Short mmCIF file of C-alpha atoms in Angstrom, two decimals:
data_model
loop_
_atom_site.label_atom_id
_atom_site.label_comp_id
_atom_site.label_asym_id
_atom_site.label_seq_id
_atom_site.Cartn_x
_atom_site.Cartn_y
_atom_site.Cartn_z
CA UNK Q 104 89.06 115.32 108.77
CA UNK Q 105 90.98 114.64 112.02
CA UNK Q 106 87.68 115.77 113.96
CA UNK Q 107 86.06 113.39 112.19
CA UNK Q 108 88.22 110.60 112.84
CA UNK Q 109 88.55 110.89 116.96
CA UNK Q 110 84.36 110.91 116.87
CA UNK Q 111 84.93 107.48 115.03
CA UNK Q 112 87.61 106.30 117.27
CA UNK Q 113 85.62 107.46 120.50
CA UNK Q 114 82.66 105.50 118.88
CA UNK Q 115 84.14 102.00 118.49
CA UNK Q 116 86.27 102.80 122.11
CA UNK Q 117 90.02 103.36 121.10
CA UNK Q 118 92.51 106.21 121.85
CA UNK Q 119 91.10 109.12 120.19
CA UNK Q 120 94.03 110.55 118.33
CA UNK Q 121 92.37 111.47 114.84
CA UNK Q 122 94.66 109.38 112.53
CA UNK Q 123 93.01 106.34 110.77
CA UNK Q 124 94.89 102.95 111.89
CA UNK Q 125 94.58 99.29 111.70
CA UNK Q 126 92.61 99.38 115.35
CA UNK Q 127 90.13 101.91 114.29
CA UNK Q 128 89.65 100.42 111.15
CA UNK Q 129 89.48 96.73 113.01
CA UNK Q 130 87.10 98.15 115.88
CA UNK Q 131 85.11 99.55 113.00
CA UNK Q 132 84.48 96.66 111.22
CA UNK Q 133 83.92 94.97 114.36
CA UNK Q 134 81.23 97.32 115.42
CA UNK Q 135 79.37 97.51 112.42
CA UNK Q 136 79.76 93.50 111.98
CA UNK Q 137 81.81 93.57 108.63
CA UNK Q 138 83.97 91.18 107.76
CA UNK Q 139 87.29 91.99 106.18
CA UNK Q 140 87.38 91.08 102.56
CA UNK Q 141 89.29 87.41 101.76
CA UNK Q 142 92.92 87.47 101.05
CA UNK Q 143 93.42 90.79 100.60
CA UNK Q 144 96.83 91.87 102.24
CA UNK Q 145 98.19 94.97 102.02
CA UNK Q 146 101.23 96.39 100.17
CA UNK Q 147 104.76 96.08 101.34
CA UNK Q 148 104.83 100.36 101.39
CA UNK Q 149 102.04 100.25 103.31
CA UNK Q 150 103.14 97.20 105.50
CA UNK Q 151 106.36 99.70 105.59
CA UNK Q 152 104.53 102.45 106.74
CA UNK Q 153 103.35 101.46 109.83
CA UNK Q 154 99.40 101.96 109.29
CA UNK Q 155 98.74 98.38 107.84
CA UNK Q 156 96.65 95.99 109.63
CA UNK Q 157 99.94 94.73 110.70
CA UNK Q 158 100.70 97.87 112.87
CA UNK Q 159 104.32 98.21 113.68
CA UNK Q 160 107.81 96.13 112.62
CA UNK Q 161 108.78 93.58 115.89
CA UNK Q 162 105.58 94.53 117.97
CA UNK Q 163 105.76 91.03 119.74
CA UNK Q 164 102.17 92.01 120.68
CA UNK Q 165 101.15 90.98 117.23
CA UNK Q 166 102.81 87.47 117.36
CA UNK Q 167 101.48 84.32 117.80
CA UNK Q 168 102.79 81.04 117.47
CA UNK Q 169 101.24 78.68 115.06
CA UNK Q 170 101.09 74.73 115.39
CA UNK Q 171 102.77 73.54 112.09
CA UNK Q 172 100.66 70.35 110.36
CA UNK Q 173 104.16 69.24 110.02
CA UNK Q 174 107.59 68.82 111.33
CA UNK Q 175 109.92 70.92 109.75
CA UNK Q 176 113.58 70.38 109.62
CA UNK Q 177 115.57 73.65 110.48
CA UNK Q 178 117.43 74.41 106.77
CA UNK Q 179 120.97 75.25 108.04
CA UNK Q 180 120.94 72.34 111.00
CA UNK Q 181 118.47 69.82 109.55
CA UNK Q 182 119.04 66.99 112.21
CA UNK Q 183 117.03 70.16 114.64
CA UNK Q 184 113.25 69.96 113.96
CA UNK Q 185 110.57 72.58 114.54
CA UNK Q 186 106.65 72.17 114.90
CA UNK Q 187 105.80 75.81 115.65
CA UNK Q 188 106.60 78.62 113.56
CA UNK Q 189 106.36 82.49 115.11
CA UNK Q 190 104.36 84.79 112.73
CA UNK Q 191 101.39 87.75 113.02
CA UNK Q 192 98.29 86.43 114.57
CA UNK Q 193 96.69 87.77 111.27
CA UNK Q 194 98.85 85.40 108.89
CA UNK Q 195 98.52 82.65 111.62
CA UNK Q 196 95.46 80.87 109.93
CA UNK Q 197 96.27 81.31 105.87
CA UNK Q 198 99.36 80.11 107.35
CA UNK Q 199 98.37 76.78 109.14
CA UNK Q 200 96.42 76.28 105.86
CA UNK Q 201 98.52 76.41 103.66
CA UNK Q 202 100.86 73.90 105.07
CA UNK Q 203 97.98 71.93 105.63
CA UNK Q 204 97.25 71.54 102.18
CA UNK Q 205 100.41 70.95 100.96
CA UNK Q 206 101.03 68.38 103.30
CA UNK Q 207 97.31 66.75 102.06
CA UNK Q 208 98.49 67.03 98.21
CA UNK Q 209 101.70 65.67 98.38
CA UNK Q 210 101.91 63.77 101.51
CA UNK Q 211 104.81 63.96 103.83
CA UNK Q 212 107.73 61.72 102.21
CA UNK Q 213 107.02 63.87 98.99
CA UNK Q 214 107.07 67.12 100.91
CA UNK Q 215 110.68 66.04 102.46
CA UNK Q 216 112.27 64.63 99.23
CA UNK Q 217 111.45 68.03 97.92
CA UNK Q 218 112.36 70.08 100.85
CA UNK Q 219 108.94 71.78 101.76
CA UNK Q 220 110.08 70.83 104.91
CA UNK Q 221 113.01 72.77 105.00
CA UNK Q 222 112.35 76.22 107.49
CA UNK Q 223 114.42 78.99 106.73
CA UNK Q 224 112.51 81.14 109.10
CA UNK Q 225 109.31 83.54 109.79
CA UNK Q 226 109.30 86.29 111.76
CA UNK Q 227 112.83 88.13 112.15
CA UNK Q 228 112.80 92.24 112.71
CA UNK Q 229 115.51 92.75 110.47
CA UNK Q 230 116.04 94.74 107.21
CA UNK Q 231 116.54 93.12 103.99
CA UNK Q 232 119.46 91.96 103.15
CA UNK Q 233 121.98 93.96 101.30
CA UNK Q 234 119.46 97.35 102.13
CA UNK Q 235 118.12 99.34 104.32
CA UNK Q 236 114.29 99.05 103.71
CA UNK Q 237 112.41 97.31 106.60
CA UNK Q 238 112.25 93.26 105.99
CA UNK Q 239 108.53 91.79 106.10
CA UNK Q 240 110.16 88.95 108.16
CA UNK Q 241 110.20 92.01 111.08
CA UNK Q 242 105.88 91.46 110.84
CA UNK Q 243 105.76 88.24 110.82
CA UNK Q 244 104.19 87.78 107.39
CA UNK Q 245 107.07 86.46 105.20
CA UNK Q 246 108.21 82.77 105.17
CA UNK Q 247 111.90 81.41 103.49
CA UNK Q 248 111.91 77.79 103.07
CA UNK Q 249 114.73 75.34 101.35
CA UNK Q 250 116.92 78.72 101.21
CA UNK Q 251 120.35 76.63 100.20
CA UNK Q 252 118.29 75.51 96.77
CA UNK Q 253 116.69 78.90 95.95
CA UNK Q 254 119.09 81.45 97.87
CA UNK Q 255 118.24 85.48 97.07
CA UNK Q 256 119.94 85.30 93.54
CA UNK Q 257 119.16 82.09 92.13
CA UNK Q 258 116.95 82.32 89.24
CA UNK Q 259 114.78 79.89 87.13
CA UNK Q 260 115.24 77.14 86.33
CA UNK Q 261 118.14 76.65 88.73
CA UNK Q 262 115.96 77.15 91.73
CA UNK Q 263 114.59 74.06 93.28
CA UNK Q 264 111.08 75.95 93.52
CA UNK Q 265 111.12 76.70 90.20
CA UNK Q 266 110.07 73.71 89.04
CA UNK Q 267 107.47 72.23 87.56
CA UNK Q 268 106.41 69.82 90.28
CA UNK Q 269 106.18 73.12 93.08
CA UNK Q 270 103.53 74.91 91.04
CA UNK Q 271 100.57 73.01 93.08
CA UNK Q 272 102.42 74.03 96.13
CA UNK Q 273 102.51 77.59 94.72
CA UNK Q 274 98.93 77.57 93.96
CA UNK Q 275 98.63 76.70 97.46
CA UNK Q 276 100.28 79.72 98.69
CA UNK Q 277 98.44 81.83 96.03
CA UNK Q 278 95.04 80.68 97.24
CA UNK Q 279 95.65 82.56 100.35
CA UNK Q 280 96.96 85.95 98.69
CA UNK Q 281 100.26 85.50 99.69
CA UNK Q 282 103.08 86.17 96.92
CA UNK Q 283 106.13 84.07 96.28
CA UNK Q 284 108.71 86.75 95.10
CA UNK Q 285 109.89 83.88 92.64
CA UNK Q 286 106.75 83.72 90.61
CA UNK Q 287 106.56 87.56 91.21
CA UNK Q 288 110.25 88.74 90.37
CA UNK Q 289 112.10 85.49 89.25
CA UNK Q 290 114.28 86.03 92.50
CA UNK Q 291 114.22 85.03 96.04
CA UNK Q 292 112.17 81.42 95.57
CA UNK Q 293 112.72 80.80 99.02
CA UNK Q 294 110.47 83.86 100.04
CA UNK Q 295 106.86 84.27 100.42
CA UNK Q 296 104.79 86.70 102.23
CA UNK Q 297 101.55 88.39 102.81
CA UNK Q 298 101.98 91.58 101.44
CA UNK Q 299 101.69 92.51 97.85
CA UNK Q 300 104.83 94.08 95.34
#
């Protein structure tokens, strides 16, 4: 099977090592003109594993910073104000999107009275908190926002984004395959990220 796999890689002109990755599989598709199927993100194991399409945790090769449709207020110091946001280059467009849309449905003095403007970060390379495991934050493909109002271990209804009026904003996110862990898991509304449970 390895053999197999450096005649591939050789093919479509990467380093011939014989173990399936995200650049053979990327070069592959490229070569053969396929285009990778909508919204479909990989697992967090997978993401964990190193062999995603997301290759490896803090590669600052595989960040790009995006051009939010928005100013954001930074959560913990909300008189500082962000209008880029630091994420994987292959999150960057769902990404821009989805804030996009939001900011088209409910317009921006809705989106700050509700605090969809309120960045709690993107990319960090960090483990989560309180383990050991390998955050998604480290990739680049997990957003927090409004974390004072929907912190790790606030649960519904007593997170903000738990609410009834969010669920458009959820949809949103949804539409582009991410997953809010809130939806998911009742935990962590803050959270959402493209990788699946």
């Amino acid at each position: 099977m390895k053999e197999l796999w450096r005649l591939i890689q050789q093919n479509v002109g990467v380093d011939a090592d014989g173990i399936p990755g995200p650049k053979t599989a990327q070069a592959l598709m490229k070569k053969l003109d396929i285009q990778p199927p909508a919204h479909t993100w990989p697992s967090q194991a997978e993401v964990r594993s190193g062999n995603s399409m997301f290759g490896r945790a803090g590669d600052e090769r595989s960040l790009t910073n995006i051009r939010l449709p928005y100013v954001m207020r930074i959560a913990w110091e909300p008189e500082r104000t962000v209008s880029t946001m630091r994420c994987h280059k292959m999150v960057a467009e769902p990404l821009t999107r989805i804030f996009q849309a939001a900011l088209d449905h409910y317009g921006m003095e809705k989106i700050r009275e509700m605090g969809l403007d309120l960045y709690g970060g993107c990319f960090n390379d960090r483990a989560i908190i309180g383990g050991k495991a390998t955050s998604m934050h480290a990739w680049g493909i997990a957003v927090d926002m409004d974390p004072d109002r929907n912190g790790l271990n606030v649960h519904s209804p007593h997170a903000v984004f738990s609410r009834p009026d969010y669920a458009a904003f959820w949809e949103i996110v949804e539409a582009e395959g991410a997953v809010s862990l809130g939806r998911a898991r009742d935990y962590d509304w803050m959270h959402f990220q493209f990788a699946t449970l």
